[in-house]
Amino acid sequence: MDAMHAVAVTQSLPITDPDVFVDVDLPVPSPGPLDLLVEIEAISLNPIDVKLRRKAGTPDEPLVLGFDAAGVVRAVGERVSDFQVGDSVWFSGQSNRPGCYAQYTLVDSRIAARRPASLSAAEAAAMPLTSITAWEGLHDHLRIGAHDSLLMIGGAGGVGSMVIQLARLATDGDVVATSSREVSRAWCRDMGATAVIDHRNDLAQELHEVGVNGVETVFSAYTVGREAELAQLMRPFGRLVMIDGTDSFDMTAFKPKSLSVTSESMFARPIFGTADVAEQGRILARVADLVDEGRLRTTVAHQLQGLTVDNIVEGTALVESGRMVGKIVVTA
């Protein structure tokens, strides 16, 4: 087991360029003290992959992306005690280490967990990054209460799909999602949204029409340019968490109501080595239990067979289209 196949980026190119991804052979990595060496069974594609590819330039070494995976542990680091060879695991990993578009990858054992026994590898691979993002956003940032209402801006995507499900477990209040197409509206309802509104229209009016007069919490995947509109529909002392990047944010409309605004990046804990980095492993373990209890479901919507350049290109093009519901999975 000296070499492995991977699909990598060697230069930043548009998805339509025939050389946007290339096949490479790389050494199989050796686990550090806290690492797991995982043989990949399935991966999922995410917008972060697109973002990192676009800003990669011409990397010194082939850049392996991919931050959602399910696989089998093939070796463990000397300080690992919670896992053993043969364990079936799932994880997201961290964006400053080589990713999982490969036969094997390394992951810090503290941010991995045993995957749900009731799911296939493909079904499991769709969930880690979005589950952690949704959990941290709902519980660490929004501190969602048992009776709080929530508005999810962009409910049909991977993160939105998990936010809806987890919010329904956390609160008996309204969980409203936004979408614009009928296929995405149906998906949001299937995930458990109590109401679905059209984000192309005035959101406060849309909420009023479904009987919701303001919300305590907002989880937003599309925040830029909506600041005043979102502040209008939030109740005093409400909380907003956003996952989209922005160069500027206008707080003017938030101050009169004492509204709180935070941003969520699920890579913060592993990249900065926070004291509670193992919380991500615990989140995934809890999510696995909820799946096996039948309280959460996978969000895989599109599946491709084989870790090939063609499949990575096809899946990435779907991600870049912005019209996907759920998640795209590629199996090994």
Coordinates of C-alpha atoms in Angstrom, one line a residue:
M1 CA 0.0 0.0 0.0
D2 CA 2.6 2.5 -1.1
A3 CA 0.6 4.6 -3.6
M4 CA -3.0 5.6 -4.1
H5 CA -5.2 7.2 -6.8
A6 CA -6.6 10.7 -6.2
V7 CA -8.4 13.3 -8.2
A8 CA -6.7 16.6 -7.8
V9 CA -6.4 20.3 -8.8
T10 CA -3.1 21.4 -10.3
Q11 CA -4.3 24.9 -11.4
S12 CA -7.3 27.0 -10.9
L13 CA -9.6 26.6 -14.0
P14 CA -13.3 26.9 -14.7
I15 CA -15.3 23.7 -14.4
T16 CA -15.7 23.6 -18.2
D17 CA -12.0 23.3 -18.8
P18 CA -10.9 19.7 -19.6
D19 CA -8.0 20.0 -17.2
V20 CA -9.9 21.4 -14.2
F21 CA -9.3 18.1 -12.4
V22 CA -6.7 15.5 -13.1
D23 CA -5.9 11.9 -12.0
V24 CA -2.8 11.6 -9.9
D25 CA -0.9 8.9 -8.0
L26 CA 0.2 10.0 -4.5
P27 CA 1.9 8.2 -1.6
V28 CA -0.5 6.7 0.9
P29 CA -0.2 9.0 4.0
S30 CA 1.0 7.8 7.3
P31 CA -1.1 8.7 10.4
G32 CA 0.1 11.2 12.9
P33 CA -0.3 10.4 16.7
L34 CA -4.0 11.4 16.7
D35 CA -4.9 10.5 13.1
L36 CA -7.0 7.8 11.5
L37 CA -6.0 6.5 8.0
V38 CA -9.3 5.9 6.3
E39 CA -10.0 4.0 3.1
I40 CA -12.7 6.1 1.4
E41 CA -16.0 4.4 0.4
A42 CA -18.0 7.5 -0.5
I43 CA -17.5 11.3 -0.6
S44 CA -19.9 14.3 -0.9
L45 CA -19.2 17.5 -2.7
N46 CA -19.7 20.9 -1.1
P47 CA -19.4 24.6 -2.1
I48 CA -16.2 24.9 0.0
D49 CA -14.6 22.6 -2.6
V50 CA -15.5 25.1 -5.4
K51 CA -14.2 28.0 -3.3
L52 CA -10.8 26.4 -2.6
R53 CA -10.4 25.3 -6.2
R54 CA -11.1 28.8 -7.5
K55 CA -8.5 30.4 -5.3
A56 CA -5.9 27.6 -5.5
G57 CA -3.8 29.3 -8.2
T58 CA -1.0 26.9 -9.2
P59 CA -0.3 24.9 -6.1
D60 CA 3.2 23.5 -5.4
E61 CA 1.7 20.0 -5.1
P62 CA -1.6 18.5 -6.4
L63 CA -4.4 19.9 -4.3
V64 CA -6.8 17.1 -3.1
L65 CA -10.2 18.6 -2.1
G66 CA -13.2 17.0 -0.4
F67 CA -14.5 17.4 3.1
D68 CA -17.3 14.9 3.5
A69 CA -16.6 11.2 3.7
A70 CA -17.5 7.7 4.9
G71 CA -15.0 4.9 5.0
V72 CA -13.2 2.2 6.9
V73 CA -10.2 2.8 9.3
R74 CA -7.1 1.0 8.0
A75 CA -4.5 2.4 10.5
V76 CA -4.5 4.5 13.7
G77 CA -2.0 6.9 15.3
E78 CA -0.2 5.9 18.5
R79 CA -2.4 8.1 20.7
V80 CA -5.7 7.0 19.3
S81 CA -7.7 5.0 21.7
D82 CA -11.3 5.5 20.6
F83 CA -11.1 3.7 17.2
Q84 CA -9.6 0.6 15.8
V85 CA -8.8 -0.9 12.4
G86 CA -12.0 -2.0 10.7
D87 CA -14.3 0.7 12.2
S88 CA -16.7 2.3 9.8
V89 CA -16.5 6.0 10.3
W90 CA -17.7 9.3 8.9
F91 CA -16.2 12.8 9.1
S92 CA -15.8 16.2 7.4
G93 CA -12.1 16.8 8.2
Q94 CA -10.5 20.2 7.9
S95 CA -9.9 22.5 4.9
N96 CA -6.1 23.0 5.6
R97 CA -5.3 19.3 5.1
P98 CA -5.5 17.1 2.0
G99 CA -9.1 16.1 1.4
C100 CA -11.0 12.9 0.5
Y101 CA -11.1 12.9 -3.3
A102 CA -8.7 10.0 -2.9
Q103 CA -8.5 6.3 -2.1
Y104 CA -7.2 7.1 1.4
T105 CA -7.1 10.1 3.6
L106 CA -6.1 11.2 7.1
V107 CA -8.4 12.7 9.6
D108 CA -7.9 13.8 13.2
S109 CA -9.7 11.1 15.3
R110 CA -11.2 13.7 17.5
I111 CA -13.4 15.1 14.7
A112 CA -14.6 11.7 13.4
A113 CA -17.2 9.3 14.7
R114 CA -18.6 5.8 13.9
R115 CA -21.2 6.3 11.2
P116 CA -24.8 5.3 11.5
A117 CA -25.3 1.5 11.2
S118 CA -28.6 2.1 9.4
L119 CA -27.0 4.0 6.5
S120 CA -24.9 2.9 3.5
A121 CA -21.6 4.6 3.0
A122 CA -23.1 6.8 0.3
E123 CA -26.0 7.9 2.5
A124 CA -23.6 8.6 5.3
A125 CA -21.1 10.6 3.3
A126 CA -23.8 13.2 2.5
M127 CA -24.1 14.4 6.1
P128 CA -21.0 15.2 8.2
L129 CA -20.1 18.8 7.0
T130 CA -23.7 19.9 6.9
S131 CA -24.6 18.2 10.2
I132 CA -21.8 19.9 12.1
T133 CA -22.5 23.3 10.4
A134 CA -26.2 23.1 11.3
W135 CA -25.6 21.8 14.9
E136 CA -23.0 24.5 15.7
G137 CA -25.2 27.2 14.1
L138 CA -28.3 26.2 15.9
H139 CA -26.8 25.4 19.3
D140 CA -23.5 27.3 19.6
H141 CA -24.6 30.5 17.8
L142 CA -28.4 30.8 17.9
R143 CA -28.8 28.9 21.2
I144 CA -32.2 27.9 19.9
G145 CA -34.8 27.5 22.7
A146 CA -37.5 25.0 23.1
H147 CA -40.2 27.4 21.9
D148 CA -38.2 29.6 19.5
S149 CA -39.2 30.1 15.9
L150 CA -36.6 29.8 13.1
L151 CA -36.3 31.1 9.6
M152 CA -33.9 29.2 7.3
I153 CA -32.8 31.3 4.3
G154 CA -32.0 28.7 1.6
G155 CA -33.7 25.6 3.0
A156 CA -33.2 23.1 0.1
G157 CA -29.4 23.0 0.2
G158 CA -27.3 20.6 2.1
V159 CA -27.0 22.8 5.2
G160 CA -30.6 24.0 5.1
S161 CA -31.8 20.4 4.9
M162 CA -30.0 19.5 8.1
V163 CA -31.0 22.8 9.8
I164 CA -34.7 22.1 9.2
Q165 CA -34.4 18.6 10.6
L166 CA -32.3 19.5 13.7
A167 CA -34.4 22.6 14.4
R168 CA -37.6 20.4 14.5
L169 CA -35.9 18.3 17.2
A170 CA -34.9 21.4 19.2
T171 CA -38.0 23.5 19.2
D172 CA -41.8 23.2 19.0
G173 CA -41.9 26.7 17.4
D174 CA -42.3 27.4 13.7
V175 CA -39.5 26.2 11.4
V176 CA -39.9 28.1 8.2
A177 CA -37.7 27.6 5.1
T178 CA -37.2 29.7 2.0
S179 CA -37.0 28.4 -1.6
S180 CA -38.2 29.6 -5.0
R181 CA -38.7 26.5 -7.1
E182 CA -41.4 23.9 -6.6
V183 CA -38.9 21.0 -6.4
S184 CA -37.0 22.8 -3.7
R185 CA -40.2 23.8 -1.8
A186 CA -41.3 20.1 -1.8
W187 CA -37.8 19.1 -0.6
C188 CA -38.1 21.6 2.3
R189 CA -41.5 20.3 3.3
D190 CA -40.2 16.7 3.1
M191 CA -37.3 17.7 5.5
G192 CA -39.9 18.9 8.0
A193 CA -40.4 22.6 7.5
T194 CA -43.6 23.8 9.0
A195 CA -44.0 26.3 6.2
V196 CA -42.1 27.3 3.0
I197 CA -41.9 30.8 1.7
D198 CA -40.5 32.4 -1.5
H199 CA -37.3 34.3 -1.0
R200 CA -37.9 36.2 -4.2
N201 CA -40.7 38.1 -2.5
D202 CA -40.9 40.3 0.6
L203 CA -40.0 38.0 3.4
A204 CA -42.0 39.7 6.2
Q205 CA -45.1 39.6 4.1
E206 CA -44.5 36.0 3.2
L207 CA -44.2 35.1 6.8
H208 CA -47.3 37.0 7.7
E209 CA -49.2 35.0 5.1
V210 CA -48.3 31.7 6.7
G211 CA -49.2 33.0 10.1
V212 CA -45.8 33.8 11.5
N213 CA -45.3 37.3 12.8
G214 CA -41.6 37.6 13.3
V215 CA -39.0 35.0 14.4
E216 CA -36.5 34.7 17.2
T217 CA -33.8 33.1 15.1
V218 CA -32.5 33.2 11.5
F219 CA -30.1 30.8 9.9
S220 CA -29.0 32.3 6.6
A221 CA -27.1 30.8 3.6
Y222 CA -27.9 33.9 1.5
T223 CA -27.4 37.1 3.7
V224 CA -25.7 39.7 1.5
G225 CA -28.0 42.5 0.6
R226 CA -30.8 41.3 2.9
E227 CA -29.6 42.9 6.1
A228 CA -32.5 45.4 6.5
E229 CA -35.1 42.9 5.3
L230 CA -33.9 40.3 7.8
A231 CA -33.8 42.7 10.7
Q232 CA -37.3 43.8 10.0
L233 CA -38.8 40.3 10.4
M234 CA -36.7 39.4 13.6
R235 CA -38.1 39.9 17.0
P236 CA -36.2 42.1 19.6
F237 CA -33.1 40.4 21.0
G238 CA -33.3 37.9 18.2
R239 CA -30.2 36.1 16.8
L240 CA -28.9 35.6 13.2
V241 CA -26.2 33.2 12.1
M242 CA -24.9 33.3 8.5
I243 CA -22.8 30.8 6.6
D244 CA -22.2 32.9 3.5
G245 CA -19.1 35.0 3.1
T246 CA -19.3 38.8 2.9
D247 CA -16.9 41.6 2.5
S248 CA -19.2 44.0 4.4
F249 CA -22.3 43.7 6.5
D250 CA -24.6 46.6 7.3
M251 CA -25.6 46.5 11.0
T252 CA -27.7 49.7 10.9
A253 CA -31.1 48.0 11.1
F254 CA -30.0 45.5 13.7
K255 CA -29.0 47.9 16.5
P256 CA -32.5 49.3 17.4
K257 CA -33.8 45.8 18.2
S258 CA -30.6 44.6 20.0
L259 CA -30.2 41.9 17.4
S260 CA -27.1 39.6 17.5
V261 CA -25.3 38.6 14.3
T262 CA -22.6 35.8 14.1
S263 CA -21.0 33.7 11.4
E264 CA -20.5 29.9 11.4
S265 CA -17.5 28.1 10.0
M266 CA -17.4 24.5 10.9
F267 CA -13.6 24.3 10.1
A268 CA -12.8 26.8 12.9
R269 CA -12.4 24.2 15.7
P270 CA -10.0 21.9 13.8
I271 CA -8.0 24.6 12.0
F272 CA -7.3 26.6 15.1
G273 CA -7.0 23.6 17.4
T274 CA -9.5 24.8 20.0
A275 CA -9.6 23.2 23.4
D276 CA -13.0 21.7 22.5
V277 CA -12.1 20.4 19.0
A278 CA -13.4 17.0 20.1
E279 CA -16.9 18.5 20.2
Q280 CA -17.2 17.8 16.5
G281 CA -16.6 14.1 17.0
R282 CA -19.3 14.2 19.7
I283 CA -21.7 16.0 17.4
L284 CA -21.3 13.4 14.7
A285 CA -21.7 10.6 17.2
R286 CA -25.0 12.2 18.4
V287 CA -26.2 12.7 14.8
A288 CA -25.4 9.0 14.1
D289 CA -27.6 8.0 17.1
L290 CA -30.4 10.3 15.9
V291 CA -30.2 8.7 12.4
D292 CA -30.3 5.2 13.8
E293 CA -33.2 6.2 16.0
G294 CA -35.1 7.3 12.9
R295 CA -35.2 10.9 13.9
L296 CA -32.9 12.2 11.2
R297 CA -32.6 11.2 7.6
T298 CA -29.9 11.4 5.0
T299 CA -29.9 14.3 2.5
V300 CA -28.3 12.5 -0.5
A301 CA -30.2 13.5 -3.7
H302 CA -27.8 12.6 -6.5
Q303 CA -25.3 9.7 -6.6
L304 CA -22.4 9.0 -9.0
Q305 CA -20.5 5.7 -9.1
G306 CA -16.7 5.8 -9.1
L307 CA -14.0 8.3 -8.0
T308 CA -13.2 9.6 -11.5
V309 CA -12.4 12.9 -13.0
D310 CA -15.6 12.8 -15.0
N311 CA -17.8 12.2 -11.9
I312 CA -16.0 14.9 -9.9
V313 CA -16.6 17.4 -12.8
E314 CA -20.2 16.4 -13.2
G315 CA -20.9 16.7 -9.5
T316 CA -19.0 20.0 -9.2
A317 CA -20.9 21.5 -12.1
L318 CA -24.2 20.6 -10.2
V319 CA -22.9 22.3 -7.1
E320 CA -21.8 25.4 -9.1
S321 CA -25.3 25.6 -10.7
G322 CA -26.8 26.6 -7.4
R323 CA -29.9 24.6 -8.3
M324 CA -29.2 21.4 -6.4
V325 CA -31.5 20.2 -3.6
G326 CA -29.8 18.0 -1.0
K327 CA -26.3 16.6 -1.5
I328 CA -24.3 15.0 -4.3
V329 CA -22.4 11.8 -3.4
V330 CA -19.6 10.0 -5.3
T331 CA -18.9 6.4 -4.3
A332 CA -15.5 4.8 -4.6

